[in-house]
Coordinates of C-alpha atoms in Angstrom, one line a residue:
X1 CA 0.0 0.2 0.0
X2 CA 1.2 3.5 -1.1
X3 CA 1.7 5.8 1.9
X4 CA -0.9 8.4 2.4
X5 CA 0.3 11.9 1.3
X6 CA 0.3 14.6 3.9
X7 CA -1.8 17.7 3.2
X8 CA -0.2 20.9 2.6
X9 CA 1.0 22.9 5.5
X10 CA -1.6 25.8 6.6
X11 CA 1.3 28.0 7.6
X12 CA 2.3 30.6 5.1
X13 CA 5.4 32.5 5.5
X14 CA 5.2 36.5 4.7
X15 CA 8.8 36.4 3.5
X16 CA 10.6 35.1 0.4
X17 CA 13.4 32.5 1.5
X18 CA 15.2 32.9 -1.9
X19 CA 15.5 36.6 -1.7
X20 CA 18.7 38.3 -1.0
X21 CA 18.8 40.8 1.7
X22 CA 17.2 41.3 5.2
X23 CA 13.5 40.3 5.6
X24 CA 11.4 40.7 8.9
X25 CA 8.1 39.1 8.7
X26 CA 5.9 36.1 10.2
X27 CA 5.0 32.4 9.7
X28 CA 1.1 32.9 9.6
X29 CA -1.0 30.0 11.0
X30 CA -4.7 30.3 10.9
X31 CA -6.2 29.8 14.4
X32 CA -9.9 30.3 14.6
X33 CA -10.8 31.1 18.3
X34 CA -13.7 32.8 20.4
X35 CA -12.1 36.3 20.0
X36 CA -11.0 36.0 16.5
X37 CA -12.9 34.1 14.0
X38 CA -10.5 34.4 11.3
X39 CA -7.4 34.8 13.4
X40 CA -3.9 33.6 13.1
X41 CA -0.9 32.8 15.1
X42 CA 2.0 35.0 14.0
X43 CA 5.3 33.5 14.6
X44 CA 8.1 36.4 14.0
X45 CA 11.1 35.4 11.9
X46 CA 14.0 37.0 10.0
X47 CA 16.0 36.0 7.0
X48 CA 19.1 37.1 5.9
X49 CA 20.5 36.0 2.6
X50 CA 23.4 37.0 0.5
X51 CA 24.1 34.8 -2.4
X52 CA 24.8 31.1 -2.4
X53 CA 26.1 29.1 0.5
X54 CA 25.1 27.2 3.6
X55 CA 22.0 27.9 5.5
X56 CA 21.3 28.0 9.3
X57 CA 18.3 27.9 11.1
X58 CA 18.4 29.4 14.4
X59 CA 15.6 28.8 16.9
X60 CA 14.8 30.0 20.6
X61 CA 11.9 29.4 22.8
X62 CA 11.1 25.9 21.7
X63 CA 9.8 25.9 25.3
X64 CA 8.2 29.3 26.2
X65 CA 9.9 29.8 29.5
X66 CA 13.3 29.6 28.1
X67 CA 14.7 33.1 27.3
X68 CA 18.3 32.9 26.6
X69 CA 17.7 32.0 23.0
X70 CA 14.9 34.5 22.5
X71 CA 17.0 37.5 23.7
X72 CA 20.0 36.3 21.6
X73 CA 17.9 35.8 18.4
X74 CA 15.7 38.8 18.8
X75 CA 19.1 40.8 19.0
X76 CA 20.7 38.9 16.1
X77 CA 17.6 39.6 13.9
X78 CA 17.8 43.3 14.6
X79 CA 21.5 43.6 14.1
X80 CA 22.6 41.1 11.4
X81 CA 23.3 42.6 8.0
X82 CA 23.3 40.8 4.5
X83 CA 27.0 42.2 3.7
X84 CA 28.3 40.2 6.5
X85 CA 26.3 36.8 5.5
X86 CA 27.6 34.4 3.0
X87 CA 24.5 32.2 2.4
X88 CA 21.2 32.5 4.4
X89 CA 20.5 32.8 8.2
X90 CA 16.7 31.8 9.1
X91 CA 16.1 33.2 12.5
X92 CA 12.8 32.1 14.8
X93 CA 13.5 33.6 18.3
X94 CA 10.4 32.3 19.7
X95 CA 9.5 28.9 18.0
X96 CA 6.5 28.0 20.2
X97 CA 5.1 31.5 20.2
X98 CA 1.9 30.9 22.0
X99 CA 3.9 29.3 24.8
X100 CA 6.5 32.1 24.7
X101 CA 3.7 34.8 25.1
X102 CA 2.3 32.8 28.1
X103 CA 5.8 32.4 29.7
X104 CA 5.1 28.5 29.9
X105 CA 6.8 25.4 28.9
X106 CA 4.0 24.2 26.8
X107 CA 1.3 26.0 24.7
X108 CA -1.7 27.6 26.3
X109 CA -3.7 26.7 23.2
X110 CA -3.6 23.1 23.4
X111 CA -0.8 22.1 26.0
X112 CA 1.5 20.9 23.4
X113 CA 5.2 20.4 24.3
X114 CA 6.5 21.5 20.8
X115 CA 9.8 19.5 21.7
X116 CA 7.7 16.3 21.8
X117 CA 5.7 17.1 18.9
X118 CA 7.8 16.1 16.1
X119 CA 7.5 15.4 13.2
X120 CA 4.1 17.1 13.6
X121 CA 0.8 17.0 11.7
X122 CA -0.5 19.6 9.1
X123 CA -4.1 18.7 10.3
X124 CA -3.2 18.3 13.9
X125 CA -3.4 20.7 16.9
X126 CA -1.6 24.2 16.7
X127 CA 1.5 22.8 18.2
X128 CA 1.8 19.7 15.6
X129 CA 1.2 22.1 12.8
X130 CA 4.2 24.2 14.0
X131 CA 6.3 21.0 14.2
X132 CA 5.1 20.0 10.7
X133 CA 6.0 23.2 9.2
X134 CA 9.7 23.1 10.6
X135 CA 9.9 19.3 9.5
X136 CA 8.7 19.6 5.8
X137 CA 9.4 23.2 5.0
X138 CA 12.3 24.7 7.1
X139 CA 14.6 21.6 7.8
X140 CA 15.0 20.7 4.2
X141 CA 16.3 24.2 3.4
X142 CA 19.1 24.2 6.2
X143 CA 22.8 22.8 6.7
X144 CA 23.1 23.9 10.2
X145 CA 20.5 23.9 13.0
X146 CA 20.9 25.6 16.3
X147 CA 18.2 25.4 19.0
X148 CA 18.9 27.2 22.1
X149 CA 17.4 26.0 25.5
X150 CA 17.7 26.5 29.0
X151 CA 16.1 25.0 32.0
X152 CA 12.8 26.9 32.3
X153 CA 10.9 27.5 35.6
X154 CA 11.7 24.1 36.9
X155 CA 15.5 23.4 36.2
X156 CA 18.7 25.0 36.4
X157 CA 21.9 24.1 34.4
X158 CA 25.6 24.8 34.2
X159 CA 25.8 26.7 30.9
X160 CA 26.7 24.2 28.2
X161 CA 26.3 23.6 24.5
X162 CA 25.5 19.9 23.4
X163 CA 25.2 17.4 20.7
X164 CA 24.4 13.6 20.8
X165 CA 26.1 10.6 20.0
X166 CA 25.0 9.4 16.6
X167 CA 25.3 6.4 14.4
X168 CA 26.6 8.4 11.5
X169 CA 30.1 9.3 12.9
X170 CA 30.8 12.1 10.2
X171 CA 27.5 13.7 11.2
X172 CA 28.5 13.3 14.7
X173 CA 32.0 15.1 14.3
X174 CA 30.3 17.8 12.4
X175 CA 28.0 18.5 15.3
X176 CA 30.6 18.2 18.0
X177 CA 32.8 20.7 16.1
X178 CA 30.1 23.2 16.1
X179 CA 29.5 22.6 19.8
X180 CA 33.2 23.3 20.3
X181 CA 32.8 26.4 18.1
X182 CA 30.0 27.7 20.3
X183 CA 32.6 27.7 23.2
X184 CA 30.2 27.8 26.4
X185 CA 32.0 27.2 29.6
X186 CA 30.8 23.6 29.3
X187 CA 30.3 21.3 26.3
X188 CA 28.2 18.3 26.6
X189 CA 28.0 14.8 25.1
X190 CA 24.4 14.7 25.8
X191 CA 21.7 11.6 26.7
X192 CA 18.3 12.1 26.2
X193 CA 15.8 10.5 28.8
X194 CA 12.7 11.2 26.6
X195 CA 13.7 11.6 23.2
X196 CA 10.6 10.7 21.4
X197 CA 9.0 13.5 19.3
X198 CA 12.2 15.7 19.7
X199 CA 13.3 18.5 17.2
X200 CA 16.7 17.4 17.8
X201 CA 16.0 13.8 16.6
X202 CA 14.0 15.0 13.5
X203 CA 16.9 17.2 12.4
X204 CA 19.4 14.8 13.1
X205 CA 17.6 12.1 11.0
X206 CA 17.6 14.4 8.0
X207 CA 21.3 14.5 8.3
X208 CA 21.8 18.2 9.5
X209 CA 24.4 19.4 11.8
X210 CA 22.5 19.9 15.1
X211 CA 23.7 21.9 18.2
X212 CA 21.6 22.4 21.2
X213 CA 22.3 24.2 24.6
X214 CA 21.3 24.4 28.3
X215 CA 22.1 28.0 29.5
X216 CA 21.0 28.3 32.8
X217 CA 17.3 28.2 33.9
X218 CA 14.8 29.3 36.6
X219 CA 12.5 30.8 34.3
X220 CA 14.7 33.8 33.5
X221 CA 17.7 34.9 31.6
X222 CA 20.9 36.2 33.5
X223 CA 23.4 38.6 32.0
X224 CA 26.1 35.9 32.2
X225 CA 23.9 33.5 30.3
X226 CA 22.3 35.9 27.7
X227 CA 26.1 36.8 26.9
X228 CA 27.1 33.3 26.4
X229 CA 24.1 32.7 23.9
X230 CA 24.8 36.0 22.0
X231 CA 28.6 35.0 21.8
X232 CA 27.8 31.3 21.1
X233 CA 25.4 31.9 18.1
X234 CA 27.8 34.2 16.1
X235 CA 30.7 31.7 17.0
X236 CA 28.9 28.9 15.4
X237 CA 28.0 31.0 12.2
X238 CA 31.6 32.1 12.0
X239 CA 32.5 28.4 12.2
X240 CA 30.2 27.4 9.3
X241 CA 31.5 30.3 7.2
X242 CA 28.1 31.9 7.1
X243 CA 29.2 35.0 9.1
X244 CA 31.7 36.7 7.4
X245 CA 32.4 39.8 9.6
X246 CA 36.0 39.2 9.6
X247 CA 36.4 38.5 13.3
X248 CA 37.7 35.6 14.9
X249 CA 35.6 33.4 16.9
X250 CA 35.0 35.1 20.5
X251 CA 36.5 32.4 22.9
X252 CA 36.2 32.8 26.5
X253 CA 39.3 33.1 28.9
X254 CA 39.2 29.2 29.7
X255 CA 38.7 26.5 27.4
X256 CA 35.3 24.7 27.6
X257 CA 35.1 21.9 30.0
X258 CA 33.9 18.6 28.2
X259 CA 31.3 16.8 29.9
X260 CA 29.4 13.4 29.1
X261 CA 26.2 11.7 30.1
X262 CA 27.1 8.1 29.7
X263 CA 24.0 6.6 31.1
X264 CA 20.7 7.0 33.0
X265 CA 23.1 6.8 36.4
X266 CA 23.4 10.4 35.7
X267 CA 20.0 11.4 36.7
X268 CA 18.2 11.3 40.0
X269 CA 14.5 11.4 40.3
X270 CA 12.4 12.2 43.4
X271 CA 10.5 9.3 44.8
X272 CA 9.1 11.6 47.5
X273 CA 7.3 14.8 47.5
X274 CA 8.1 17.8 49.8
X275 CA 10.7 20.4 50.3
X276 CA 13.9 20.0 48.7
X277 CA 17.2 21.0 50.4
X278 CA 20.2 21.1 48.2
X279 CA 23.5 19.7 49.5
X280 CA 25.5 20.5 46.3
X281 CA 25.5 23.8 44.1
X282 CA 26.0 23.7 40.3
X283 CA 29.2 23.0 39.1
X284 CA 30.6 21.5 42.2
X285 CA 32.4 18.1 42.0
X286 CA 30.9 15.2 43.2
X287 CA 31.6 11.4 43.9
X288 CA 29.7 8.5 43.9
X289 CA 27.9 8.2 47.1
X290 CA 27.9 11.9 48.0
X291 CA 24.7 13.5 49.2
X292 CA 23.1 15.5 46.4
X293 CA 20.0 16.5 47.9
X294 CA 17.4 15.8 50.8
X295 CA 13.5 15.9 50.5
X296 CA 11.9 16.9 53.8
X297 CA 8.3 15.9 54.3
X298 CA 5.9 18.6 54.9
X299 CA 2.7 17.0 56.2
X300 CA 4.0 17.1 59.7
X301 CA 7.1 17.6 61.7
X302 CA 9.2 15.0 63.3
X303 CA 10.0 13.1 60.0
X304 CA 13.4 12.3 58.7
X305 CA 14.2 13.6 55.1
X306 CA 14.9 11.2 52.2
X307 CA 18.3 11.3 51.0
X308 CA 19.5 11.3 47.4
X309 CA 23.0 10.3 46.5
X310 CA 25.2 10.6 43.4
X311 CA 25.8 7.3 41.6
X312 CA 28.8 8.3 39.8
X313 CA 31.7 10.7 39.8
X314 CA 31.4 14.0 38.0
X315 CA 30.2 17.5 38.7
X316 CA 26.4 18.8 39.3
X317 CA 25.4 19.8 35.9
X318 CA 21.5 20.2 36.6
X319 CA 19.2 20.6 39.6
X320 CA 15.7 21.1 40.2
X321 CA 15.0 24.9 40.8
X322 CA 11.8 25.3 42.7
X323 CA 11.9 24.7 46.5
X324 CA 9.0 22.4 46.4
X325 CA 9.2 19.0 44.7
X326 CA 6.8 16.2 43.5
X327 CA 7.6 12.5 43.2
X328 CA 8.8 11.9 39.7
X329 CA 10.7 15.3 39.2
X330 CA 14.3 15.3 38.2
X331 CA 16.0 16.6 41.1
X332 CA 19.8 16.4 39.9
X333 CA 22.0 15.6 36.9
X334 CA 25.6 14.5 37.5
X335 CA 27.7 14.8 34.3
X336 CA 30.9 13.2 34.2
X337 CA 34.2 15.2 33.4
X338 CA 36.0 13.9 30.3
X339 CA 39.9 14.0 30.9

């Protein structure tokens, strides 16, 4: 039986991806609702093109409560000029725009987690339609994909750029070379615990050079992590030969420290609900067996807290951010340090 052909995407770009120069516009997605019968979701984007050359697709706010990428990319869209580009840069500062407007991880329209909705559907929910457009229309245009994440409201990370271990070792080498070019304080060989439906996986399966990040968290952007994002984006564009501003990559004073997530032992998940007591701060070294956190019961006094310990040596790369925790929450991630 022949595969069923997908319907065309309902999303219409207001820019011409093949035209030279700088264009600011939108991805317009029809969305009929109570307050606007013929309304649309208008996702801002910028295209900067100058002749032939590779294409980079840069995205932020895949999750709407993560801000470093949005700040860095709104800034890049406003400042990048075509005379400093060889090829094309497609900038989408707020990929899940409804979630970004609401300041939430998932869309307020359909509760869709965009980064678990790929490859999407042209006849699905609003979130699925956005995923489908990126899968079928934008990703095929690109050579390099950079998706800038941070921890959102519930996680906090040491600032790192990352790529994944891939079956295609040539592709993997391109991805890690771009991670090194980003020059974050940390660089991660990343393991995903929930990779189904991810943008990362879709881009990688299409053979793209893919770089992601985790730059802080807590539902805000700090001056330090925003500066890392701004510098890193331009570094990777220079590395790819797309940004031709005559500047060398802007490296930080000390070399990036490489981390690895070799197995599920990196993660600790709460089996109790209550008040979390951090026993190690981000970036601090830990040994297997070290106490990472305690969770205190809050229903009554006089009960001993549950203790959570590291399963391997490394550094604390991520932690639960709010003071209260629920059973099932990820409370700590230990990254091993590469020698």
